[in-house]
PDB file of C-alpha atoms in Angstrom:
ATOM      1  CA  MET A   1     -37.212  -8.580  13.434  1.00  0.00           C
ATOM      2  CA  ASN A   2     -38.440  -5.000  12.979  1.00  0.00           C
ATOM      3  CA  SER A   3     -35.506  -2.580  13.192  1.00  0.00           C
ATOM      4  CA  TRP A   4     -37.354   0.710  12.700  1.00  0.00           C
ATOM      5  CA  ALA A   5     -39.602   1.239  15.707  1.00  0.00           C
ATOM      6  CA  PRO A   6     -37.727   1.417  19.049  1.00  0.00           C
ATOM      7  CA  GLY A   7     -39.104  -0.889  21.656  1.00  0.00           C
ATOM      8  CA  THR A   8     -40.811  -3.306  19.270  1.00  0.00           C
ATOM      9  CA  LEU A   9     -37.913  -5.595  18.428  1.00  0.00           C
ATOM     10  CA  ALA A  10     -38.666  -9.241  19.058  1.00  0.00           C
ATOM     11  CA  VAL A  11     -37.228 -12.616  18.236  1.00  0.00           C
ATOM     12  CA  GLY A  12     -39.740 -14.338  16.023  1.00  0.00           C
ATOM     13  CA  ARG A  13     -39.959 -16.609  12.998  1.00  0.00           C
ATOM     14  CA  VAL A  14     -36.329 -17.522  13.550  1.00  0.00           C
ATOM     15  CA  LYS A  15     -34.579 -19.329  10.706  1.00  0.00           C
ATOM     16  CA  PHE A  16     -31.585 -21.512  11.487  1.00  0.00           C
ATOM     17  CA  PHE A  17     -28.832 -21.888   8.877  1.00  0.00           C
ATOM     18  CA  SER A  18     -27.485 -24.968  10.541  1.00  0.00           C
ATOM     19  CA  ARG A  19     -25.378 -27.004   8.113  1.00  0.00           C
ATOM     20  CA  HIS A  20     -22.047 -25.483   9.065  1.00  0.00           C
ATOM     21  CA  ARG A  21     -19.386 -27.904  10.224  1.00  0.00           C
ATOM     22  CA  GLY A  22     -17.650 -25.325  12.377  1.00  0.00           C
ATOM     23  CA  GLU A  23     -18.295 -22.047  14.187  1.00  0.00           C
ATOM     24  CA  VAL A  24     -19.696 -19.152  12.156  1.00  0.00           C
ATOM     25  CA  ASN A  25     -17.123 -16.361  12.183  1.00  0.00           C
ATOM     26  CA  SER A  26     -18.787 -13.820   9.896  1.00  0.00           C
ATOM     27  CA  SER A  27     -21.931 -13.194   7.859  1.00  0.00           C
ATOM     28  CA  ALA A  28     -22.995 -10.743   5.148  1.00  0.00           C
ATOM     29  CA  PHE A  29     -26.068 -10.008   3.053  1.00  0.00           C
ATOM     30  CA  SER A  30     -26.015  -9.379  -0.667  1.00  0.00           C
ATOM     31  CA  PRO A  31     -27.120  -5.857  -1.644  1.00  0.00           C
ATOM     32  CA  ASP A  32     -30.475  -7.187  -2.857  1.00  0.00           C
ATOM     33  CA  CYS A  33     -31.050  -9.085   0.432  1.00  0.00           C
ATOM     34  CA  GLN A  34     -31.637 -12.343  -1.464  1.00  0.00           C
ATOM     35  CA  THR A  35     -28.471 -14.145  -0.355  1.00  0.00           C
ATOM     36  CA  LEU A  36     -26.816 -14.593   3.013  1.00  0.00           C
ATOM     37  CA  LEU A  37     -23.091 -15.329   3.052  1.00  0.00           C
ATOM     38  CA  THR A  38     -21.438 -17.044   6.010  1.00  0.00           C
ATOM     39  CA  ALA A  39     -17.804 -17.790   6.798  1.00  0.00           C
ATOM     40  CA  SER A  40     -17.083 -20.886   8.842  1.00  0.00           C
ATOM     41  CA  GLU A  41     -14.307 -22.322  10.933  1.00  0.00           C
ATOM     42  CA  ASP A  42     -14.632 -25.466   8.794  1.00  0.00           C
ATOM     43  CA  GLY A  43     -12.756 -23.709   5.956  1.00  0.00           C
ATOM     44  CA  CYS A  44     -15.767 -23.119   3.700  1.00  0.00           C
ATOM     45  CA  VAL A  45     -17.886 -20.207   2.547  1.00  0.00           C
ATOM     46  CA  TYR A  46     -21.636 -20.823   2.511  1.00  0.00           C
ATOM     47  CA  GLY A  47     -24.358 -19.116   0.491  1.00  0.00           C
ATOM     48  CA  TRP A  48     -27.987 -19.301   1.607  1.00  0.00           C
ATOM     49  CA  LYS A  49     -31.337 -18.233   0.221  1.00  0.00           C
ATOM     50  CA  THR A  50     -32.424 -15.599   2.708  1.00  0.00           C
ATOM     51  CA  GLN A  51     -36.165 -16.267   2.711  1.00  0.00           C
ATOM     52  CA  SER A  52     -36.143 -20.063   2.661  1.00  0.00           C
ATOM     53  CA  GLY A  53     -32.854 -20.827   4.388  1.00  0.00           C
ATOM     54  CA  HIS A  54     -32.000 -23.142   1.486  1.00  0.00           C
ATOM     55  CA  LEU A  55     -28.287 -23.830   1.068  1.00  0.00           C
ATOM     56  CA  LEU A  56     -27.190 -22.527  -2.332  1.00  0.00           C
ATOM     57  CA  TRP A  57     -23.527 -23.431  -2.161  1.00  0.00           C
ATOM     58  CA  ARG A  58     -20.719 -24.597   0.050  1.00  0.00           C
ATOM     59  CA  LEU A  59     -17.420 -23.417  -1.398  1.00  0.00           C
ATOM     60  CA  GLY A  60     -14.080 -24.911  -0.438  1.00  0.00           C
ATOM     61  CA  GLY A  61     -10.621 -23.776  -1.447  1.00  0.00           C
ATOM     62  CA  HIS A  62      -9.234 -22.163   1.650  1.00  0.00           C
ATOM     63  CA  THR A  63      -6.814 -24.396   3.529  1.00  0.00           C
ATOM     64  CA  GLY A  64      -7.665 -22.927   6.913  1.00  0.00           C
ATOM     65  CA  PRO A  65     -10.647 -21.520   8.825  1.00  0.00           C
ATOM     66  CA  VAL A  66     -12.488 -18.730   7.006  1.00  0.00           C
ATOM     67  CA  LYS A  67     -12.407 -15.656   9.237  1.00  0.00           C
ATOM     68  CA  PHE A  68     -14.391 -13.026   7.356  1.00  0.00           C
ATOM     69  CA  CYS A  69     -16.605 -12.521   4.306  1.00  0.00           C
ATOM     70  CA  ARG A  70     -18.161  -9.569   2.523  1.00  0.00           C
ATOM     71  CA  PHE A  71     -20.097  -8.812  -0.666  1.00  0.00           C
ATOM     72  CA  SER A  72     -18.982  -6.067  -3.018  1.00  0.00           C
ATOM     73  CA  PRO A  73     -21.409  -3.112  -3.070  1.00  0.00           C
ATOM     74  CA  ASP A  74     -22.338  -3.849  -6.698  1.00  0.00           C
ATOM     75  CA  GLY A  75     -23.303  -7.408  -5.702  1.00  0.00           C
ATOM     76  CA  ARG A  76     -21.182  -9.063  -8.383  1.00  0.00           C
ATOM     77  CA  LEU A  77     -18.404 -10.399  -6.128  1.00  0.00           C
ATOM     78  CA  PHE A  78     -17.727 -11.486  -2.618  1.00  0.00           C
ATOM     79  CA  ALA A  79     -14.465 -11.885  -0.740  1.00  0.00           C
ATOM     80  CA  SER A  80     -13.357 -14.297   1.967  1.00  0.00           C
ATOM     81  CA  THR A  81     -10.305 -14.256   4.217  1.00  0.00           C
ATOM     82  CA  SER A  82      -8.608 -17.098   6.005  1.00  0.00           C
ATOM     83  CA  CYS A  83      -5.932 -18.276   8.375  1.00  0.00           C
ATOM     84  CA  ASP A  84      -4.218 -19.610   5.239  1.00  0.00           C
ATOM     85  CA  ARG A  85      -2.969 -15.993   4.675  1.00  0.00           C
ATOM     86  CA  THR A  86      -5.011 -15.432   1.515  1.00  0.00           C
ATOM     87  CA  ILE A  87      -8.046 -13.536   0.307  1.00  0.00           C
ATOM     88  CA  ARG A  88     -10.261 -15.223  -2.256  1.00  0.00           C
ATOM     89  CA  LEU A  89     -12.392 -13.253  -4.692  1.00  0.00           C
ATOM     90  CA  TRP A  90     -15.503 -15.091  -5.866  1.00  0.00           C
ATOM     91  CA  ASP A  91     -17.918 -14.492  -8.738  1.00  0.00           C
ATOM     92  CA  VAL A  92     -21.501 -14.479  -7.445  1.00  0.00           C
ATOM     93  CA  ALA A  93     -23.225 -15.500 -10.689  1.00  0.00           C
ATOM     94  CA  GLU A  94     -20.994 -18.502 -11.346  1.00  0.00           C
ATOM     95  CA  THR A  95     -20.017 -19.170  -7.703  1.00  0.00           C
ATOM     96  CA  LYS A  96     -16.403 -19.734  -8.651  1.00  0.00           C
ATOM     97  CA  CYS A  97     -13.134 -18.361  -7.362  1.00  0.00           C
ATOM     98  CA  LEU A  98     -11.760 -15.690  -9.696  1.00  0.00           C
ATOM     99  CA  GLN A  99      -8.557 -14.846  -7.856  1.00  0.00           C
ATOM    100  CA  VAL A 100      -6.508 -15.815  -4.842  1.00  0.00           C
ATOM    101  CA  LEU A 101      -4.830 -12.672  -3.534  1.00  0.00           C
ATOM    102  CA  LYS A 102      -1.364 -13.470  -2.286  1.00  0.00           C
ATOM    103  CA  GLY A 103       0.529 -10.466  -3.611  1.00  0.00           C
ATOM    104  CA  GLU A 104       3.282 -12.548  -5.155  1.00  0.00           C
ATOM    105  CA  TRP A 105       5.701 -11.111  -7.721  1.00  0.00           C
ATOM    106  CA  ALA A 106       8.454 -12.830  -9.674  1.00  0.00           C
ATOM    107  CA  GLY A 107      11.663 -11.573 -11.237  1.00  0.00           C
ATOM    108  CA  TRP A 108      12.503  -7.867 -11.164  1.00  0.00           C
ATOM    109  CA  ASP A 109      10.413  -4.931 -10.075  1.00  0.00           C
ATOM    110  CA  TRP A 110      10.687  -1.144 -10.251  1.00  0.00           C
ATOM    111  CA  GLU A 111      11.794   0.630  -7.065  1.00  0.00           C
ATOM    112  CA  PRO A 112      10.613   4.265  -7.269  1.00  0.00           C
ATOM    113  CA  THR A 113      12.979   5.623  -4.595  1.00  0.00           C
ATOM    114  CA  SER A 114      16.155   4.520  -6.337  1.00  0.00           C
ATOM    115  CA  GLN A 115      14.577   4.789  -9.815  1.00  0.00           C
ATOM    116  CA  ALA A 116      15.988   1.407 -10.773  1.00  0.00           C
ATOM    117  CA  TRP A 117      14.973  -2.170 -11.419  1.00  0.00           C
ATOM    118  CA  VAL A 118      15.791  -4.372  -8.439  1.00  0.00           C
ATOM    119  CA  PRO A 119      15.347  -8.101  -7.681  1.00  0.00           C
ATOM    120  CA  PHE A 120      11.946  -9.080  -6.391  1.00  0.00           C
ATOM    121  CA  GLN A 121      13.445 -10.392  -3.150  1.00  0.00           C
ATOM    122  CA  THR A 122      14.599  -6.864  -2.288  1.00  0.00           C
ATOM    123  CA  LEU A 123      11.009  -5.654  -2.328  1.00  0.00           C
ATOM    124  CA  LEU A 124       9.430  -8.699  -0.710  1.00  0.00           C
ATOM    125  CA  CYS A 125       8.838  -7.080   2.655  1.00  0.00           C
ATOM    126  CA  HIS A 126       7.059  -4.167   0.963  1.00  0.00           C
ATOM    127  CA  LEU A 127       5.147  -5.872  -1.832  1.00  0.00           C
ATOM    128  CA  ALA A 128       4.270  -9.361  -0.671  1.00  0.00           C
ATOM    129  CA  GLY A 129       0.825 -10.345   0.521  1.00  0.00           C
ATOM    130  CA  HIS A 130      -0.096 -11.184   4.068  1.00  0.00           C
ATOM    131  CA  GLN A 131       2.327 -13.299   6.047  1.00  0.00           C
ATOM    132  CA  ARG A 132      -0.150 -14.398   8.716  1.00  0.00           C
ATOM    133  CA  SER A 133      -3.902 -14.929   9.122  1.00  0.00           C
ATOM    134  CA  VAL A 134      -6.107 -12.408   7.304  1.00  0.00           C
ATOM    135  CA  GLU A 135      -8.812 -11.239   9.704  1.00  0.00           C
ATOM    136  CA  THR A 136     -10.742  -8.573   7.798  1.00  0.00           C
ATOM    137  CA  VAL A 137     -11.597  -7.428   4.290  1.00  0.00           C
ATOM    138  CA  SER A 138     -13.564  -4.443   2.924  1.00  0.00           C
ATOM    139  CA  PHE A 139     -14.634  -3.309  -0.530  1.00  0.00           C
ATOM    140  CA  SER A 140     -14.537   0.343  -1.528  1.00  0.00           C
ATOM    141  CA  PRO A 141     -18.004   1.792  -2.293  1.00  0.00           C
ATOM    142  CA  ASP A 142     -17.299   1.615  -6.048  1.00  0.00           C
ATOM    143  CA  SER A 143     -16.242  -2.069  -5.724  1.00  0.00           C
ATOM    144  CA  LYS A 144     -12.909  -1.347  -7.434  1.00  0.00           C
ATOM    145  CA  GLN A 145     -10.592  -1.664  -4.459  1.00  0.00           C
ATOM    146  CA  LEU A 146     -10.238  -4.072  -1.568  1.00  0.00           C
ATOM    147  CA  ALA A 147      -8.602  -3.548   1.806  1.00  0.00           C
ATOM    148  CA  SER A 148      -7.390  -6.400   3.989  1.00  0.00           C
ATOM    149  CA  GLY A 149      -5.701  -6.664   7.366  1.00  0.00           C
ATOM    150  CA  GLY A 150      -4.543  -9.328   9.758  1.00  0.00           C
ATOM    151  CA  TRP A 151      -2.073 -10.717  12.215  1.00  0.00           C
ATOM    152  CA  ASP A 152       0.974  -9.337  10.373  1.00  0.00           C
ATOM    153  CA  LYS A 153      -0.060  -5.806  11.511  1.00  0.00           C
ATOM    154  CA  ARG A 154      -0.340  -4.578   7.917  1.00  0.00           C
ATOM    155  CA  VAL A 155      -3.166  -3.214   5.831  1.00  0.00           C
ATOM    156  CA  ILE A 156      -2.988  -4.023   2.128  1.00  0.00           C
ATOM    157  CA  LEU A 157      -4.946  -2.178  -0.531  1.00  0.00           C
ATOM    158  CA  TRP A 158      -5.650  -4.275  -3.647  1.00  0.00           C
ATOM    159  CA  GLU A 159      -7.036  -3.551  -7.088  1.00  0.00           C
ATOM    160  CA  VAL A 160     -10.023  -5.860  -7.504  1.00  0.00           C
ATOM    161  CA  GLN A 161      -9.865  -6.339 -11.272  1.00  0.00           C
ATOM    162  CA  SER A 162      -6.164  -7.231 -11.507  1.00  0.00           C
ATOM    163  CA  GLY A 163      -5.529  -8.556  -8.001  1.00  0.00           C
ATOM    164  CA  GLN A 164      -2.432  -6.367  -7.733  1.00  0.00           C
ATOM    165  CA  VAL A 165      -1.251  -4.706  -4.554  1.00  0.00           C
ATOM    166  CA  LEU A 166      -1.752  -0.940  -4.716  1.00  0.00           C
ATOM    167  CA  ARG A 167      -0.479   0.146  -1.304  1.00  0.00           C
ATOM    168  CA  HIS A 168       0.712  -1.077   2.049  1.00  0.00           C
ATOM    169  CA  LEU A 169      -0.452   0.865   5.111  1.00  0.00           C
ATOM    170  CA  VAL A 170       1.929   0.235   7.981  1.00  0.00           C
ATOM    171  CA  GLY A 171       1.755   1.669  11.476  1.00  0.00           C
ATOM    172  CA  HIS A 172      -0.402  -0.456  13.763  1.00  0.00           C
ATOM    173  CA  GLN A 173       1.512  -2.109  16.563  1.00  0.00           C
ATOM    174  CA  ASP A 174      -0.610  -5.246  16.792  1.00  0.00           C
ATOM    175  CA  SER A 175      -3.023  -7.433  14.823  1.00  0.00           C
ATOM    176  CA  ILE A 176      -5.607  -5.670  12.641  1.00  0.00           C
ATOM    177  CA  GLN A 177      -9.038  -7.159  13.231  1.00  0.00           C
ATOM    178  CA  SER A 178     -11.441  -4.820  11.419  1.00  0.00           C
ATOM    179  CA  SER A 179     -11.669  -2.391   8.519  1.00  0.00           C
ATOM    180  CA  ASP A 180     -14.203  -0.310   6.626  1.00  0.00           C
ATOM    181  CA  PHE A 181     -14.176   2.289   3.860  1.00  0.00           C
ATOM    182  CA  ALA A 182     -15.826   5.647   4.447  1.00  0.00           C
ATOM    183  CA  PRO A 183     -18.967   6.162   2.334  1.00  0.00           C
ATOM    184  CA  ASN A 184     -17.131   8.647   0.070  1.00  0.00           C
ATOM    185  CA  SER A 185     -14.179   6.254  -0.510  1.00  0.00           C
ATOM    186  CA  ASP A 186     -11.653   8.912   0.564  1.00  0.00           C
ATOM    187  CA  CYS A 187     -10.718   7.201   3.821  1.00  0.00           C
ATOM    188  CA  LEU A 188     -10.212   3.746   5.266  1.00  0.00           C
ATOM    189  CA  ALA A 189     -10.655   2.992   8.962  1.00  0.00           C
ATOM    190  CA  THR A 190      -8.808   0.118  10.633  1.00  0.00           C
ATOM    191  CA  GLY A 191      -9.071  -1.249  14.167  1.00  0.00           C
ATOM    192  CA  SER A 192      -6.261  -3.073  15.936  1.00  0.00           C
ATOM    193  CA  TRP A 193      -5.382  -4.964  19.045  1.00  0.00           C
ATOM    194  CA  ASP A 194      -3.098  -2.027  19.852  1.00  0.00           C
ATOM    195  CA  SER A 195      -6.350  -0.403  21.138  1.00  0.00           C
ATOM    196  CA  THR A 196      -6.338   2.302  18.454  1.00  0.00           C
ATOM    197  CA  ILE A 197      -8.368   3.151  15.368  1.00  0.00           C
ATOM    198  CA  ARG A 198      -6.468   4.623  12.457  1.00  0.00           C
ATOM    199  CA  ILE A 199      -8.048   6.480   9.573  1.00  0.00           C
ATOM    200  CA  TRP A 200      -5.994   6.582   6.403  1.00  0.00           C
ATOM    201  CA  ASP A 201      -6.370   9.320   3.808  1.00  0.00           C
ATOM    202  CA  LEU A 202      -6.374   7.411   0.518  1.00  0.00           C
ATOM    203  CA  ARG A 203      -6.106  10.648  -1.470  1.00  0.00           C
ATOM    204  CA  ALA A 204      -2.645  11.330  -0.089  1.00  0.00           C
ATOM    205  CA  ARG A 205       0.427  10.350  -2.057  1.00  0.00           C
ATOM    206  CA  THR A 206       1.981   8.831   1.051  1.00  0.00           C
ATOM    207  CA  PRO A 207      -0.949   7.200   2.895  1.00  0.00           C
ATOM    208  CA  GLU A 208       1.549   5.264   5.013  1.00  0.00           C
ATOM    209  CA  ILE A 209       1.329   8.320   7.294  1.00  0.00           C
ATOM    210  CA  PHE A 210      -2.091   8.079   8.891  1.00  0.00           C
ATOM    211  CA  TYR A 211      -3.800  11.402   9.353  1.00  0.00           C
ATOM    212  CA  GLN A 212      -6.029  10.497  12.272  1.00  0.00           C
ATOM    213  CA  GLU A 213      -5.793   8.223  15.262  1.00  0.00           C
ATOM    214  CA  LEU A 214      -8.823   7.739  17.473  1.00  0.00           C
ATOM    215  CA  GLU A 215      -7.983   6.773  21.040  1.00  0.00           C
ATOM    216  CA  GLY A 216     -10.242   6.110  23.982  1.00  0.00           C
ATOM    217  CA  HIS A 217     -10.766   2.366  24.203  1.00  0.00           C
ATOM    218  CA  SER A 218      -8.874   0.571  26.962  1.00  0.00           C
ATOM    219  CA  GLY A 219      -8.871  -2.790  25.172  1.00  0.00           C
ATOM    220  CA  ASN A 220      -8.287  -4.376  21.789  1.00  0.00           C
ATOM    221  CA  ILE A 221     -10.436  -3.028  18.933  1.00  0.00           C
ATOM    222  CA  SER A 222     -12.388  -6.035  17.668  1.00  0.00           C
ATOM    223  CA  CYS A 223     -14.836  -4.475  15.176  1.00  0.00           C
ATOM    224  CA  LEU A 224     -15.759  -1.212  13.489  1.00  0.00           C
ATOM    225  CA  CYS A 225     -18.126   0.074  10.803  1.00  0.00           C
ATOM    226  CA  TYR A 226     -19.224   3.303   9.125  1.00  0.00           C
ATOM    227  CA  SER A 227     -22.806   4.490   8.922  1.00  0.00           C
ATOM    228  CA  ALA A 228     -24.207   5.830   5.655  1.00  0.00           C
ATOM    229  CA  SER A 229     -23.809   9.369   7.035  1.00  0.00           C
ATOM    230  CA  GLY A 230     -20.122   8.902   7.866  1.00  0.00           C
ATOM    231  CA  LEU A 231     -20.241   8.179  11.598  1.00  0.00           C
ATOM    232  CA  LEU A 232     -17.857   5.467  12.785  1.00  0.00           C
ATOM    233  CA  ALA A 233     -18.650   2.860  15.449  1.00  0.00           C
ATOM    234  CA  SER A 234     -16.011   0.741  17.181  1.00  0.00           C
ATOM    235  CA  GLY A 235     -16.329  -2.236  19.529  1.00  0.00           C
ATOM    236  CA  SER A 236     -13.676  -3.388  21.960  1.00  0.00           C
ATOM    237  CA  TRP A 237     -12.520  -5.950  24.459  1.00  0.00           C
ATOM    238  CA  ASP A 238     -13.202  -3.264  27.085  1.00  0.00           C
ATOM    239  CA  LYS A 239     -16.930  -4.192  26.683  1.00  0.00           C
ATOM    240  CA  THR A 240     -17.872  -0.786  25.270  1.00  0.00           C
ATOM    241  CA  ILE A 241     -18.862   0.645  21.896  1.00  0.00           C
ATOM    242  CA  HIS A 242     -17.823   4.125  20.810  1.00  0.00           C
ATOM    243  CA  ILE A 243     -19.567   6.182  18.132  1.00  0.00           C
ATOM    244  CA  TRP A 244     -17.282   8.795  16.586  1.00  0.00           C
ATOM    245  CA  LYS A 245     -17.503  11.714  14.217  1.00  0.00           C
ATOM    246  CA  PRO A 246     -14.161  11.079  12.494  1.00  0.00           C
ATOM    247  CA  SER A 247     -13.980  14.404  10.630  1.00  0.00           C
ATOM    248  CA  ILE A 248     -13.467  16.248  13.919  1.00  0.00           C
ATOM    249  CA  ARG A 249     -11.994  13.336  15.917  1.00  0.00           C
ATOM    250  CA  SER A 250     -14.897  13.587  18.330  1.00  0.00           C
ATOM    251  CA  LEU A 251     -16.400  10.831  20.473  1.00  0.00           C
ATOM    252  CA  LEU A 252     -20.170  11.357  20.302  1.00  0.00           C
ATOM    253  CA  VAL A 253     -21.420   8.622  22.597  1.00  0.00           C
ATOM    254  CA  GLN A 254     -20.156   5.601  24.524  1.00  0.00           C
ATOM    255  CA  LEU A 255     -22.410   2.557  24.749  1.00  0.00           C
ATOM    256  CA  LYS A 256     -22.118   0.410  27.865  1.00  0.00           C
ATOM    257  CA  GLY A 257     -24.024  -2.735  28.747  1.00  0.00           C
ATOM    258  CA  HIS A 258     -22.212  -5.769  27.389  1.00  0.00           C
ATOM    259  CA  ALA A 259     -20.861  -8.081  30.070  1.00  0.00           C
ATOM    260  CA  THR A 260     -18.206  -9.472  27.708  1.00  0.00           C
ATOM    261  CA  TRP A 261     -16.103  -8.126  24.858  1.00  0.00           C
ATOM    262  CA  VAL A 262     -17.890  -6.817  21.782  1.00  0.00           C
ATOM    263  CA  LYS A 263     -17.449  -9.184  18.840  1.00  0.00           C
ATOM    264  CA  SER A 264     -19.461  -7.558  16.028  1.00  0.00           C
ATOM    265  CA  ILE A 265     -21.362  -4.334  15.314  1.00  0.00           C
ATOM    266  CA  ALA A 266     -23.595  -3.115  12.486  1.00  0.00           C
ATOM    267  CA  PHE A 267     -25.473   0.105  11.768  1.00  0.00           C
ATOM    268  CA  SER A 268     -29.036  -0.074  10.515  1.00  0.00           C
ATOM    269  CA  PRO A 269     -29.328   1.337   6.975  1.00  0.00           C
ATOM    270  CA  ASN A 270     -30.795   4.606   8.255  1.00  0.00           C
ATOM    271  CA  GLY A 271     -28.001   4.950  10.832  1.00  0.00           C
ATOM    272  CA  LEU A 272     -30.415   5.414  13.734  1.00  0.00           C
ATOM    273  CA  GLN A 273     -29.753   2.074  15.396  1.00  0.00           C
ATOM    274  CA  LEU A 274     -26.676  -0.027  16.022  1.00  0.00           C
ATOM    275  CA  ALA A 275     -26.691  -3.782  16.656  1.00  0.00           C
ATOM    276  CA  SER A 276     -23.900  -5.384  18.649  1.00  0.00           C
ATOM    277  CA  ALA A 277     -22.977  -8.966  19.438  1.00  0.00           C
ATOM    278  CA  GLY A 278     -20.948  -9.622  22.544  1.00  0.00           C
ATOM    279  CA  TYR A 279     -19.017 -12.783  23.229  1.00  0.00           C
ATOM    280  CA  SER A 280     -22.083 -14.052  25.071  1.00  0.00           C
ATOM    281  CA  HIS A 281     -25.599 -15.343  24.399  1.00  0.00           C
ATOM    282  CA  MET A 282     -27.031 -11.953  23.484  1.00  0.00           C
ATOM    283  CA  VAL A 283     -27.345  -9.330  20.783  1.00  0.00           C
ATOM    284  CA  LYS A 284     -28.113  -5.729  21.744  1.00  0.00           C
ATOM    285  CA  VAL A 285     -29.725  -2.978  19.691  1.00  0.00           C
ATOM    286  CA  TRP A 286     -28.966   0.653  20.567  1.00  0.00           C
ATOM    287  CA  ASP A 287     -30.421   4.066  19.811  1.00  0.00           C
ATOM    288  CA  CYS A 288     -27.469   5.960  18.305  1.00  0.00           C
ATOM    289  CA  ASN A 289     -28.779   9.374  19.329  1.00  0.00           C
ATOM    290  CA  THR A 290     -29.402   8.662  23.005  1.00  0.00           C
ATOM    291  CA  GLY A 291     -26.937   5.826  23.584  1.00  0.00           C
ATOM    292  CA  LYS A 292     -29.683   3.776  25.223  1.00  0.00           C
ATOM    293  CA  CYS A 293     -30.147   0.053  24.659  1.00  0.00           C
ATOM    294  CA  ILE A 294     -33.473  -0.482  22.873  1.00  0.00           C
ATOM    295  CA  GLU A 295     -33.558  -4.249  23.123  1.00  0.00           C
ATOM    296  CA  THR A 296     -31.485  -7.176  24.331  1.00  0.00           C
ATOM    297  CA  LEU A 297     -32.150 -10.317  22.286  1.00  0.00           C
ATOM    298  CA  THR A 298     -31.455 -13.536  24.168  1.00  0.00           C
ATOM    299  CA  GLY A 299     -32.692 -17.072  24.496  1.00  0.00           C
ATOM    300  CA  VAL A 300     -31.995 -18.591  21.085  1.00  0.00           C
ATOM    301  CA  LEU A 301     -28.261 -18.122  20.714  1.00  0.00           C
ATOM    302  CA  ASP A 302     -25.013 -19.779  21.510  1.00  0.00           C
ATOM    303  CA  VAL A 303     -22.055 -17.384  21.748  1.00  0.00           C
ATOM    304  CA  ALA A 304     -22.881 -14.668  19.182  1.00  0.00           C
ATOM    305  CA  HIS A 305     -19.970 -14.178  16.770  1.00  0.00           C
ATOM    306  CA  ALA A 306     -21.528 -11.860  14.206  1.00  0.00           C
ATOM    307  CA  CYS A 307     -24.522  -9.620  13.580  1.00  0.00           C
ATOM    308  CA  VAL A 308     -25.682  -7.791  10.468  1.00  0.00           C
ATOM    309  CA  PHE A 309     -28.766  -5.922   9.249  1.00  0.00           C
ATOM    310  CA  THR A 310     -30.287  -6.640   5.879  1.00  0.00           C
ATOM    311  CA  PRO A 311     -29.801  -3.696   3.481  1.00  0.00           C
ATOM    312  CA  ASP A 312     -33.501  -2.855   3.767  1.00  0.00           C
ATOM    313  CA  GLY A 313     -33.248  -2.774   7.569  1.00  0.00           C
ATOM    314  CA  LYS A 314     -36.105  -5.215   8.154  1.00  0.00           C
ATOM    315  CA  LEU A 315     -34.101  -8.152   9.471  1.00  0.00           C
ATOM    316  CA  LEU A 316     -31.214  -8.626  11.855  1.00  0.00           C
ATOM    317  CA  VAL A 317     -29.127 -11.799  11.606  1.00  0.00           C
ATOM    318  CA  SER A 318     -26.615 -13.231  14.065  1.00  0.00           C
ATOM    319  CA  GLY A 319     -24.079 -15.995  13.558  1.00  0.00           C
ATOM    320  CA  ALA A 320     -23.251 -18.166  16.524  1.00  0.00           C
ATOM    321  CA  ALA A 321     -20.727 -20.670  17.803  1.00  0.00           C
ATOM    322  CA  ASP A 322     -23.198 -23.539  17.513  1.00  0.00           C
TER     323      ASP A 322
END
């Protein structure tokens, strides 16, 4: 599907990646566009050859449905999240699990406030990993940090190399369903079922205090993503998409047209278009400058759970409930 010329998008030469044993919850392309990653309700992560549709691997390990997946920007790793409350880090070259991020500590730990060593149990509520399903994961642009969020209302920032917890970001009042790092790595955006978007300043010594909150949606925030230029898009159960300029807390445009809640959104690499998948049999593509819908793609989908552009912008992929 051509994503560059408005008005020329068409569904053609469709490839079906159809060996999943459960609904497809998320999909992601490798930076070189050669591999498509999919996360399935069947508890496995799948890797596919983009051009041929050939199944490269089917990786088990999670003990619950896999909710989200994402490649690291350097293409060396990918991460998957699950209802089993864990994040798994995988090596692309060897297709093996390197770490299971649970955030568990044993014995004694240093408590900076009291400047003393205290039993691990005392710090459990602050240092432990996720206590409920993990719904989202994002790599920092330098691939050195990982952010995760889920049903326990917490955002956890991890060091990729060691698997250690770096920070907990607490403040959302409901489940966190989406996250994305800003292109400059200074900020992290998170979207929650409390209908707010929070942007955390990762340069601050106490990032637990968010420095921006974007309000305007009247429903749960289900998805969000940054463009390469630093714009932020958010999709909601209120059936709308908002495009923000976070630096000035300004809503630039509101996109209306979905008949159901917005499940997934993705900017094209040049930031001029935005694709969105509603909880329906359609994917829409929008002009970010005008707010107009360029195309509505229908006819070959079950309920569309995910959409993503290839890094070169030439293809648009959707994952469906079938």
